[in-house]
Amino acid sequence: MKPHQEQFLAIQSMLAAGHRCVHLERHSLLLIGGVGGFLSVVTEWFITDTRFPNTDQRGIALLVWLAFWLGGMALVEHWMTRRARTRRAETLPFAQAQVTRAWWMLLSVGCLGSCAMFFYGGGGMIYALWTVLLGLGIYFYGLFSRPLIEWIGLAAILLGVAGLAAGLPYGATRWLNASCFAIGMPLAGWLNARFGDSGLPGRVAVLALWLAVVATPPLLIARYATTTVPSATPVYSVATVGLGEQVLRLEAGSRVPLRVDLDSPILTVAPDAGLDLTLTRPVEVALRDGRPDGRYRIGTGAWHTIHDGILQLRIDRIQPRLADGRAEVLTHASLDGAEFKGDTP
Amino acid sequence: MTATLPPLDPLLHQPARTQLVAYLSGRGEATFSELKRVLGVTDGNLGAHLGKLVEAGYLATGEATGGARAQTVYSLTESGRAALAEYVARLSALMALSAGGEPASETSLAADGQS
């Protein structure tokens, strides 16, 4: 290579280095990963419907809970980053200050979105949304930092979207989100410190390793996690239900009325109003001291808990219309799960 | 036919100084320690290069705030930015001449690069 070409490449390289002067510090990734993973796992144990029976209260409690942890994490992370820069006798680049603001904005959107799902729905995809937000934040950093960080951000976005597109149940998306935070971020910091300057083949290998390490644990948990199977012998009548652990078996053809409890300024519902529903498949429900404890199974399938998101209720259409000279509202809903399609009763 | 080579700025036509100015062009401002780490040069060497660029008006100095001890920060002035742009343009022209098969003499490059 001729000297002026070398000089030209050196200028290009230093210009790029000057533009990519943002450092996503290892402590930042540890903090983001630790707090995010903690929140993914613990939030549903803390914000429960027994502790906060009212939905609105639960939404506000979740907002305060997330704002406390994520806001605290953001402040500590910002303080530690400034201290690290000072120790290295470096100034904080303008780009880093802007990206930090964008990152805080993403966290705020995530907190508000989590709260809003209690008022407007969409809770089934909340963990996938957080995974995508995490990926976007890391990607923003990567644009001004090393390309490996950029790639890992894109990979996290891809994981969040792919999890939804692949129809992963709610519980699996929760573990995937926890893994992206708690395993993915510290691992990204370690890989960036060791292999951040690798060429294209090296980066591809590092990214494949990151994806494998992050995606494997939640998929294994989702595959092999089992709900505790009740040991009790099934009873066939509500009248025989007593204390302790029991299983109530409802045969196909059993009538299960749907009671409607509606809060509305424009409609009222009679207390005994109900919709006659009939089971098309037998269902077993686990009881604890005469009350359903959330475990169920359909037919002879596997036992699940009501919160694992296997069974999904979707109300996708509400249509006012006139029929037989009366105004009525037709609501279309579906209650199913991929696991139950084709299941024989 | 012989093409006339554009003259290159002798102050910038030195590898360490070109890289220093290019880095500051992207980074905005940087401390002595950061520049030393990025360029991989000694304190004395960097100090000499910075002195020449400041003297020529290509770099401005300031003081970083926020840390426990004050740090001098260096940034590119308008004249330094214009000089870099001019230098890159002339280097590109030189490369184009060279790539076009013109008898571009590189002796001036080698000679100027030893300051």
CSV table of C-alpha atoms in Angstrom, one decimal:
chain,number,residue,atom,x,y,z
A,1,MET,CA,0.0,0.0,0.0
A,2,LYS,CA,1.3,3.5,-0.9
A,3,PRO,CA,2.1,5.9,1.9
A,4,HIS,CA,-0.7,8.4,1.0
A,5,GLN,CA,-3.2,5.5,1.0
A,6,GLU,CA,-2.0,4.5,4.4
A,7,GLN,CA,-2.3,8.1,5.6
A,8,PHE,CA,-5.8,8.2,4.2
A,9,LEU,CA,-6.9,5.0,6.0
A,10,ALA,CA,-5.3,6.2,9.2
A,11,ILE,CA,-7.4,9.4,9.0
A,12,GLN,CA,-10.5,7.4,8.3
A,13,SER,CA,-9.8,5.0,11.2
A,14,MET,CA,-9.1,7.9,13.7
A,15,LEU,CA,-12.3,9.7,12.6
A,16,ALA,CA,-14.3,6.6,13.2
A,17,ALA,CA,-12.6,6.1,16.6
A,18,GLY,CA,-13.4,9.7,17.5
A,19,HIS,CA,-17.1,9.3,16.5
A,20,ARG,CA,-17.3,5.9,18.3
A,21,CYS,CA,-16.0,7.3,21.6
A,22,VAL,CA,-18.9,6.1,23.7
A,23,HIS,CA,-17.9,3.4,26.2
A,24,LEU,CA,-20.7,1.1,27.5
A,25,GLU,CA,-18.9,0.4,30.8
A,26,ARG,CA,-18.9,-3.1,32.3
A,27,HIS,CA,-20.5,-1.8,35.5
A,28,SER,CA,-23.4,-0.4,33.4
A,29,LEU,CA,-24.1,-3.8,31.9
A,30,LEU,CA,-23.8,-5.5,35.3
A,31,LEU,CA,-26.3,-3.0,36.8
A,32,ILE,CA,-28.7,-3.1,33.9
A,33,GLY,CA,-28.5,-6.9,33.8
A,34,GLY,CA,-28.8,-7.4,37.6
A,35,VAL,CA,-31.7,-5.0,38.2
A,36,GLY,CA,-33.5,-6.0,35.0
A,37,GLY,CA,-33.2,-9.7,35.8
A,38,PHE,CA,-34.3,-9.2,39.4
A,39,LEU,CA,-37.3,-7.3,38.3
A,40,SER,CA,-38.3,-9.9,35.6
A,41,VAL,CA,-38.2,-12.6,38.2
A,42,VAL,CA,-39.5,-10.9,41.4
A,43,THR,CA,-42.1,-8.4,40.2
A,44,GLU,CA,-44.9,-10.9,39.8
A,45,TRP,CA,-44.2,-12.3,43.2
A,46,PHE,CA,-44.4,-8.8,44.7
A,47,ILE,CA,-47.2,-7.1,42.7
A,48,THR,CA,-49.9,-9.7,43.3
A,49,ASP,CA,-53.7,-9.5,43.1
A,50,THR,CA,-53.9,-10.5,46.8
A,51,ARG,CA,-51.6,-7.6,47.8
A,52,PHE,CA,-53.3,-5.2,45.5
A,53,PRO,CA,-56.8,-6.4,44.8
A,54,ASN,CA,-57.8,-3.4,42.7
A,55,THR,CA,-56.5,-3.4,39.1
A,56,ASP,CA,-55.9,0.4,39.1
A,57,GLN,CA,-54.0,0.1,42.4
A,58,ARG,CA,-51.9,-2.8,41.0
A,59,GLY,CA,-51.0,-0.7,38.0
A,60,ILE,CA,-49.9,2.3,40.1
A,61,ALA,CA,-48.0,0.0,42.5
A,62,LEU,CA,-46.2,-1.5,39.5
A,63,LEU,CA,-45.3,1.9,38.2
A,64,VAL,CA,-43.8,3.0,41.6
A,65,TRP,CA,-42.0,-0.3,42.0
A,66,LEU,CA,-40.4,-0.1,38.5
A,67,ALA,CA,-39.6,3.6,38.8
A,68,PHE,CA,-37.9,3.0,42.2
A,69,TRP,CA,-35.6,0.2,41.0
A,70,LEU,CA,-34.9,1.4,37.4
A,71,GLY,CA,-34.6,5.1,38.4
A,72,GLY,CA,-32.2,4.2,41.2
A,73,MET,CA,-30.3,2.0,38.8
A,74,ALA,CA,-30.1,4.8,36.2
A,75,LEU,CA,-28.8,7.3,38.8
A,76,VAL,CA,-26.2,4.9,40.2
A,77,GLU,CA,-25.1,3.9,36.7
A,78,HIS,CA,-24.7,7.5,35.6
A,79,TRP,CA,-22.7,8.4,38.8
A,80,MET,CA,-20.4,5.4,38.3
A,81,THR,CA,-19.8,6.1,34.7
A,82,ARG,CA,-18.8,9.7,35.4
A,83,ARG,CA,-16.5,8.5,38.1
A,84,ALA,CA,-14.9,5.9,35.8
A,85,ARG,CA,-14.4,8.6,33.1
A,86,THR,CA,-12.8,10.9,35.7
A,87,ARG,CA,-10.5,8.2,36.9
A,88,ARG,CA,-9.3,7.6,33.3
A,89,ALA,CA,-8.9,11.4,33.0
A,90,GLU,CA,-11.5,11.5,30.1
A,91,THR,CA,-14.3,13.8,29.5
A,92,LEU,CA,-17.8,12.5,28.9
A,93,PRO,CA,-18.5,12.7,25.2
A,94,PHE,CA,-21.5,14.6,24.0
A,95,ALA,CA,-22.8,11.5,22.2
A,96,GLN,CA,-22.6,9.5,25.5
A,97,ALA,CA,-24.7,12.1,27.3
A,98,GLN,CA,-27.3,12.0,24.5
A,99,VAL,CA,-27.4,8.2,24.4
A,100,THR,CA,-27.8,8.1,28.2
A,101,ARG,CA,-30.9,10.4,27.8
A,102,ALA,CA,-32.3,8.1,25.1
A,103,TRP,CA,-31.7,5.1,27.4
A,104,TRP,CA,-33.5,6.8,30.3
A,105,MET,CA,-36.4,7.6,27.9
A,106,LEU,CA,-36.6,4.0,26.9
A,107,LEU,CA,-36.8,2.9,30.6
A,108,SER,CA,-39.5,5.5,31.2
A,109,VAL,CA,-41.5,4.2,28.2
A,110,GLY,CA,-41.2,0.7,29.5
A,111,CYS,CA,-42.4,1.7,33.0
A,112,LEU,CA,-45.3,3.6,31.7
A,113,GLY,CA,-46.2,0.8,29.2
A,114,SER,CA,-46.1,-1.7,32.1
A,115,CYS,CA,-48.5,0.5,34.1
A,116,ALA,CA,-50.7,1.2,31.1
A,117,MET,CA,-51.3,-2.5,30.4
A,118,PHE,CA,-53.4,-2.6,33.6
A,119,PHE,CA,-55.7,0.0,32.1
A,120,TYR,CA,-55.6,-0.8,28.4
A,121,GLY,CA,-54.6,-4.5,28.1
A,122,GLY,CA,-51.8,-6.1,26.2
A,123,GLY,CA,-50.2,-7.7,29.2
A,124,GLY,CA,-49.4,-10.9,27.3
A,125,MET,CA,-46.5,-9.3,25.5
A,126,ILE,CA,-45.1,-7.1,28.2
A,127,TYR,CA,-41.9,-9.1,28.7
A,128,ALA,CA,-41.3,-9.3,25.0
A,129,LEU,CA,-41.7,-5.5,24.9
A,130,TRP,CA,-39.1,-5.1,27.7
A,131,THR,CA,-36.7,-7.3,25.8
A,132,VAL,CA,-37.1,-5.2,22.7
A,133,LEU,CA,-36.6,-2.0,24.7
A,134,LEU,CA,-33.4,-3.4,26.2
A,135,GLY,CA,-32.2,-4.3,22.7
A,136,LEU,CA,-33.0,-0.8,21.4
A,137,GLY,CA,-31.1,0.8,24.3
A,138,ILE,CA,-28.0,-1.4,23.8
A,139,TYR,CA,-28.2,-0.7,20.0
A,140,PHE,CA,-28.3,3.0,20.6
A,141,TYR,CA,-25.1,2.7,22.7
A,142,GLY,CA,-23.5,0.5,20.0
A,143,LEU,CA,-24.1,3.1,17.3
A,144,PHE,CA,-21.5,5.3,19.0
A,145,SER,CA,-19.4,2.5,20.6
A,146,ARG,CA,-18.0,-0.8,19.4
A,147,PRO,CA,-19.9,-2.7,16.6
A,148,LEU,CA,-20.2,-5.8,18.9
A,149,ILE,CA,-22.4,-3.8,21.3
A,150,GLU,CA,-24.5,-2.8,18.3
A,151,TRP,CA,-24.9,-6.4,17.2
A,152,ILE,CA,-25.8,-7.6,20.7
A,153,GLY,CA,-28.5,-4.9,20.8
A,154,LEU,CA,-30.0,-6.1,17.5
A,155,ALA,CA,-29.8,-9.7,18.7
A,156,ALA,CA,-31.8,-8.8,21.8
A,157,ILE,CA,-34.5,-7.0,19.7
A,158,LEU,CA,-34.6,-10.1,17.5
A,159,LEU,CA,-35.0,-12.4,20.5
A,160,GLY,CA,-38.0,-10.3,21.8
A,161,VAL,CA,-39.7,-10.2,18.4
A,162,ALA,CA,-38.9,-13.9,17.6
A,163,GLY,CA,-40.3,-15.0,21.0
A,164,LEU,CA,-43.6,-13.4,20.2
A,165,ALA,CA,-43.7,-14.5,16.6
A,166,ALA,CA,-42.9,-18.1,17.6
A,167,GLY,CA,-45.9,-18.0,20.0
A,168,LEU,CA,-43.8,-18.6,23.2
A,169,PRO,CA,-46.2,-18.6,26.1
A,170,TYR,CA,-46.2,-15.7,28.5
A,171,GLY,CA,-44.1,-17.6,31.1
A,172,ALA,CA,-41.4,-18.4,28.6
A,173,THR,CA,-41.1,-14.7,27.4
A,174,ARG,CA,-40.7,-13.8,31.1
A,175,TRP,CA,-37.7,-16.1,31.5
A,176,LEU,CA,-36.3,-15.0,28.1
A,177,ASN,CA,-36.5,-11.4,29.3
A,178,ALA,CA,-34.9,-12.3,32.7
A,179,SER,CA,-32.1,-14.1,30.8
A,180,CYS,CA,-31.5,-11.2,28.4
A,181,PHE,CA,-31.0,-8.9,31.3
A,182,ALA,CA,-29.3,-11.1,34.0
A,183,ILE,CA,-27.2,-13.3,31.7
A,184,GLY,CA,-27.0,-11.3,28.5
A,185,MET,CA,-25.8,-8.0,29.9
A,186,PRO,CA,-22.9,-9.1,32.1
A,187,LEU,CA,-21.9,-11.5,29.3
A,188,ALA,CA,-22.0,-8.7,26.8
A,189,GLY,CA,-19.7,-6.7,29.1
A,190,TRP,CA,-17.2,-9.5,29.4
A,191,LEU,CA,-17.3,-10.4,25.6
A,192,ASN,CA,-16.9,-6.7,24.7
A,193,ALA,CA,-13.9,-6.3,27.0
A,194,ARG,CA,-12.2,-9.5,25.5
A,195,PHE,CA,-13.4,-9.6,21.9
A,196,GLY,CA,-14.7,-6.1,21.2
A,197,ASP,CA,-12.0,-5.4,18.6
A,198,SER,CA,-12.4,-8.6,16.7
A,199,GLY,CA,-13.0,-8.7,13.0
A,200,LEU,CA,-16.1,-9.8,11.2
A,201,PRO,CA,-15.7,-13.6,11.7
A,202,GLY,CA,-14.8,-13.1,15.3
A,203,ARG,CA,-17.8,-10.9,15.9
A,204,VAL,CA,-20.1,-13.5,14.3
A,205,ALA,CA,-18.7,-16.2,16.5
A,206,VAL,CA,-19.1,-14.0,19.6
A,207,LEU,CA,-22.6,-13.1,18.7
A,208,ALA,CA,-23.5,-16.8,18.1
A,209,LEU,CA,-22.1,-17.6,21.6
A,210,TRP,CA,-24.1,-14.8,23.2
A,211,LEU,CA,-27.3,-15.9,21.5
A,212,ALA,CA,-26.8,-19.5,22.6
A,213,VAL,CA,-25.9,-18.7,26.2
A,214,VAL,CA,-28.8,-16.3,26.5
A,215,ALA,CA,-31.6,-18.2,24.7
A,216,THR,CA,-30.8,-21.7,26.0
A,217,PRO,CA,-31.7,-21.4,29.8
A,218,PRO,CA,-35.2,-19.9,29.3
A,219,LEU,CA,-36.0,-22.3,26.5
A,220,LEU,CA,-35.0,-25.2,28.7
A,221,ILE,CA,-37.0,-23.8,31.6
A,222,ALA,CA,-40.0,-23.4,29.4
A,223,ARG,CA,-39.6,-26.9,28.0
A,224,TYR,CA,-39.1,-28.8,31.2
A,225,ALA,CA,-40.7,-26.6,33.9
A,226,THR,CA,-43.7,-28.5,35.2
A,227,THR,CA,-46.5,-27.6,37.5
A,228,THR,CA,-46.7,-29.6,40.7
A,229,VAL,CA,-49.2,-32.4,40.0
A,230,PRO,CA,-51.9,-32.6,42.7
A,231,SER,CA,-51.7,-36.0,44.4
A,232,ALA,CA,-55.3,-36.1,45.4
A,233,THR,CA,-57.8,-38.4,43.7
A,234,PRO,CA,-60.3,-36.5,41.6
A,235,VAL,CA,-63.8,-35.8,43.0
A,236,TYR,CA,-66.6,-35.4,40.6
A,237,SER,CA,-69.0,-33.1,42.4
A,238,VAL,CA,-68.7,-29.6,43.9
A,239,ALA,CA,-70.8,-30.9,46.7
A,240,THR,CA,-68.1,-33.3,47.9
A,241,VAL,CA,-65.3,-30.7,48.0
A,242,GLY,CA,-63.8,-30.4,51.5
A,243,LEU,CA,-60.6,-29.2,53.1
A,244,GLY,CA,-57.0,-29.8,52.0
A,245,GLU,CA,-55.8,-30.5,48.5
A,246,GLN,CA,-58.4,-31.9,46.1
A,247,VAL,CA,-58.9,-32.2,42.4
A,248,LEU,CA,-62.3,-31.4,41.0
A,249,ARG,CA,-63.0,-33.1,37.6
A,250,LEU,CA,-65.6,-31.4,35.4
A,251,GLU,CA,-66.7,-33.8,32.6
A,252,ALA,CA,-67.3,-32.7,29.0
A,253,GLY,CA,-70.9,-31.4,28.9
A,254,SER,CA,-70.8,-29.8,32.3
A,255,ARG,CA,-72.3,-26.4,32.5
A,256,VAL,CA,-70.0,-23.6,33.6
A,257,PRO,CA,-71.9,-20.3,33.8
A,258,LEU,CA,-69.8,-17.2,33.1
A,259,ARG,CA,-70.7,-14.5,35.5
A,260,VAL,CA,-70.3,-11.0,34.3
A,261,ASP,CA,-69.1,-8.3,36.7
A,262,LEU,CA,-69.0,-5.0,34.8
A,263,ASP,CA,-67.9,-1.6,36.0
A,264,SER,CA,-69.4,0.9,33.6
A,265,PRO,CA,-70.9,4.4,33.8
A,266,ILE,CA,-73.4,3.5,31.0
A,267,LEU,CA,-74.4,-0.1,31.7
A,268,THR,CA,-75.4,-2.2,34.7
A,269,VAL,CA,-75.5,-5.9,35.0
A,270,ALA,CA,-77.9,-7.9,37.2
A,271,PRO,CA,-76.1,-9.7,40.0
A,272,ASP,CA,-77.3,-13.1,38.8
A,273,ALA,CA,-76.6,-12.4,35.1
A,274,GLY,CA,-74.6,-15.1,33.5
A,275,LEU,CA,-73.8,-16.7,30.2
A,276,ASP,CA,-74.4,-20.5,29.9
A,277,LEU,CA,-71.1,-22.1,28.9
A,278,THR,CA,-70.7,-25.9,28.4
A,279,LEU,CA,-67.4,-27.7,28.5
A,280,THR,CA,-66.5,-29.5,25.3
A,281,ARG,CA,-63.6,-31.3,27.0
A,282,PRO,CA,-63.1,-32.5,30.6
A,283,VAL,CA,-61.2,-30.2,32.9
A,284,GLU,CA,-59.6,-30.9,36.2
A,285,VAL,CA,-59.1,-28.1,38.7
A,286,ALA,CA,-56.8,-28.3,41.8
A,287,LEU,CA,-58.5,-27.0,45.0
A,288,ARG,CA,-56.9,-25.9,48.2
A,289,ASP,CA,-59.4,-25.9,51.1
A,290,GLY,CA,-62.3,-25.7,48.7
A,291,ARG,CA,-60.9,-22.9,46.5
A,292,PRO,CA,-59.2,-23.2,43.1
A,293,ASP,CA,-55.5,-22.7,43.6
A,294,GLY,CA,-54.8,-21.8,39.9
A,295,ARG,CA,-53.7,-25.3,38.7
A,296,TYR,CA,-55.7,-27.0,36.0
A,297,ARG,CA,-55.4,-29.4,33.2
A,298,ILE,CA,-57.5,-30.1,30.1
A,299,GLY,CA,-58.3,-33.7,29.4
A,300,THR,CA,-55.4,-35.8,30.3
A,301,GLY,CA,-52.9,-33.1,29.3
A,302,ALA,CA,-50.2,-31.6,31.5
A,303,TRP,CA,-51.0,-29.6,34.5
A,304,HIS,CA,-50.6,-25.8,34.2
A,305,THR,CA,-51.1,-22.8,36.4
A,306,ILE,CA,-53.5,-20.1,35.3
A,307,HIS,CA,-50.7,-17.4,35.2
A,308,ASP,CA,-48.3,-19.3,32.9
A,309,GLY,CA,-50.1,-17.9,29.9
A,310,ILE,CA,-50.6,-21.2,28.2
A,311,LEU,CA,-54.4,-20.6,28.0
A,312,GLN,CA,-55.1,-17.2,26.5
A,313,LEU,CA,-58.4,-15.2,26.5
A,314,ARG,CA,-58.6,-12.7,23.7
A,315,ILE,CA,-61.6,-10.3,23.1
A,316,ASP,CA,-61.0,-9.2,19.6
A,317,ARG,CA,-64.3,-7.7,18.5
A,318,ILE,CA,-67.1,-5.7,20.2
A,319,GLN,CA,-69.9,-4.9,17.7
A,320,PRO,CA,-73.1,-3.1,18.4
A,321,ARG,CA,-76.0,-4.2,16.2
A,322,LEU,CA,-79.8,-4.4,15.9
A,323,ALA,CA,-81.4,-7.8,16.0
A,324,ASP,CA,-85.1,-8.8,16.5
A,325,GLY,CA,-85.9,-5.1,16.9
A,326,ARG,CA,-83.5,-4.7,19.8
A,327,ALA,CA,-80.1,-3.1,20.2
A,328,GLU,CA,-77.5,-5.6,21.3
A,329,VAL,CA,-73.7,-5.9,21.6
A,330,LEU,CA,-71.9,-8.9,20.0
A,331,THR,CA,-68.6,-9.7,21.6
A,332,HIS,CA,-66.3,-12.2,20.0
A,333,ALA,CA,-63.7,-13.8,22.2
A,334,SER,CA,-61.4,-16.8,21.9
A,335,LEU,CA,-60.1,-18.9,24.8
A,336,ASP,CA,-57.5,-21.4,23.7
A,337,GLY,CA,-53.8,-22.2,23.5
A,338,ALA,CA,-51.6,-23.8,21.0
A,339,GLU,CA,-51.1,-26.8,23.3
A,340,PHE,CA,-54.8,-27.6,23.3
A,341,LYS,CA,-55.5,-27.5,19.6
A,342,GLY,CA,-56.2,-31.1,18.4
A,343,ASP,CA,-56.2,-32.4,22.0
A,344,THR,CA,-58.7,-35.2,22.3
A,345,PRO,CA,-61.1,-35.1,25.2
B,1,MET,CA,1.9,15.1,-19.6
B,2,THR,CA,2.9,15.8,-16.1
B,3,ALA,CA,0.2,16.7,-13.4
B,4,THR,CA,1.0,19.2,-10.8
B,5,LEU,CA,0.7,17.7,-7.3
B,6,PRO,CA,-1.3,19.8,-4.8
B,7,PRO,CA,0.9,20.8,-1.9
B,8,LEU,CA,0.1,19.2,1.5
B,9,ASP,CA,0.0,21.1,4.7
B,10,PRO,CA,3.4,20.3,6.3
B,11,LEU,CA,2.0,20.6,9.8
B,12,LEU,CA,-0.6,18.0,9.3
B,13,HIS,CA,1.5,15.8,7.0
B,14,GLN,CA,2.9,13.9,9.9
B,15,PRO,CA,1.2,10.6,10.9
B,16,ALA,CA,0.8,11.3,14.6
B,17,ARG,CA,-0.5,14.8,14.1
B,18,THR,CA,-2.9,13.8,11.3
B,19,GLN,CA,-4.3,11.1,13.5
B,20,LEU,CA,-4.6,13.4,16.5
B,21,VAL,CA,-6.5,16.0,14.5
B,22,ALA,CA,-8.7,13.4,12.8
B,23,TYR,CA,-9.6,11.9,16.2
B,24,LEU,CA,-10.5,15.3,17.7
B,25,SER,CA,-12.6,16.0,14.6
B,26,GLY,CA,-14.8,13.0,15.5
B,27,ARG,CA,-14.5,13.1,19.3
B,28,GLY,CA,-15.0,16.9,19.8
B,29,GLU,CA,-12.7,17.3,22.7
B,30,ALA,CA,-10.2,15.0,24.6
B,31,THR,CA,-7.8,15.2,27.5
B,32,PHE,CA,-4.1,14.6,27.3
B,33,SER,CA,-4.5,11.1,28.9
B,34,GLU,CA,-7.1,10.0,26.4
B,35,LEU,CA,-5.1,11.2,23.4
B,36,LYS,CA,-2.0,9.5,24.7
B,37,ARG,CA,-4.0,6.2,25.1
B,38,VAL,CA,-5.6,6.5,21.7
B,39,LEU,CA,-2.4,7.4,19.8
B,40,GLY,CA,-0.1,5.2,21.8
B,41,VAL,CA,2.7,7.8,22.0
B,42,THR,CA,4.9,9.0,24.9
B,43,ASP,CA,4.1,12.1,27.0
B,44,GLY,CA,7.0,14.1,25.5
B,45,ASN,CA,6.1,13.2,21.9
B,46,LEU,CA,2.4,14.0,22.4
B,47,GLY,CA,3.3,17.3,24.2
B,48,ALA,CA,5.5,18.4,21.3
B,49,HIS,CA,2.8,17.6,18.7
B,50,LEU,CA,0.1,19.3,20.7
B,51,GLY,CA,2.3,22.4,21.2
B,52,LYS,CA,2.9,22.7,17.5
B,53,LEU,CA,-0.9,22.4,16.7
B,54,VAL,CA,-1.9,24.9,19.4
B,55,GLU,CA,0.8,27.3,18.2
B,56,ALA,CA,-0.6,27.1,14.7
B,57,GLY,CA,-4.1,27.8,15.9
B,58,TYR,CA,-5.4,24.4,14.9
B,59,LEU,CA,-6.2,23.3,18.4
B,60,ALA,CA,-7.7,25.2,21.3
B,61,THR,CA,-7.3,24.3,25.0
B,62,GLY,CA,-9.8,24.4,27.8
B,63,GLU,CA,-10.3,23.0,31.2
B,64,ALA,CA,-12.5,20.0,32.0
B,65,THR,CA,-14.8,20.5,34.9
B,66,GLY,CA,-16.5,17.9,37.2
B,67,GLY,CA,-13.4,15.9,38.2
B,68,ALA,CA,-11.4,16.1,41.4
B,69,ARG,CA,-8.5,17.7,39.6
B,70,ALA,CA,-8.6,20.1,36.6
B,71,GLN,CA,-7.7,18.5,33.3
B,72,THR,CA,-6.7,20.3,30.1
B,73,VAL,CA,-8.9,19.4,27.2
B,74,TYR,CA,-8.0,19.9,23.6
B,75,SER,CA,-10.4,20.6,20.8
B,76,LEU,CA,-10.2,21.4,17.1
B,77,THR,CA,-10.6,25.1,16.1
B,78,GLU,CA,-12.4,26.2,13.0
B,79,SER,CA,-9.1,26.8,11.3
B,80,GLY,CA,-7.9,23.3,12.4
B,81,ARG,CA,-11.1,21.7,11.0
B,82,ALA,CA,-10.7,23.6,7.7
B,83,ALA,CA,-7.1,22.6,7.5
B,84,LEU,CA,-8.0,18.9,8.0
B,85,ALA,CA,-10.7,19.1,5.4
B,86,GLU,CA,-8.3,20.8,2.9
B,87,TYR,CA,-5.6,18.2,3.7
B,88,VAL,CA,-8.0,15.3,3.1
B,89,ALA,CA,-9.2,16.9,-0.2
B,90,ARG,CA,-5.6,17.2,-1.4
B,91,LEU,CA,-4.7,13.7,-0.3
B,92,SER,CA,-7.7,12.4,-2.3
B,93,ALA,CA,-6.7,14.4,-5.3
B,94,LEU,CA,-3.2,12.9,-5.0
B,95,MET,CA,-4.6,9.4,-4.8
B,96,ALA,CA,-6.9,10.0,-7.8
B,97,LEU,CA,-3.9,11.3,-9.8
B,98,SER,CA,-1.9,8.3,-8.7
B,99,ALA,CA,-4.7,5.8,-9.5
B,100,GLY,CA,-5.2,7.5,-13.0
B,101,GLY,CA,-1.7,6.5,-14.0
B,102,GLU,CA,-0.4,10.0,-13.9
B,103,PRO,CA,3.3,10.3,-12.9
B,104,ALA,CA,2.5,11.5,-9.4
B,105,SER,CA,5.7,12.1,-7.5
B,106,GLU,CA,5.5,10.9,-3.9
B,107,THR,CA,8.9,12.2,-2.9
B,108,SER,CA,7.3,15.3,-1.5
B,109,LEU,CA,5.0,13.1,0.7
B,110,ALA,CA,7.9,11.2,2.2
B,111,ALA,CA,10.0,14.4,2.7
B,112,ASP,CA,7.1,16.4,4.2
B,113,GLY,CA,6.2,13.5,6.5
B,114,GLN,CA,9.4,13.7,8.5
B,115,SER,CA,8.8,16.8,10.6
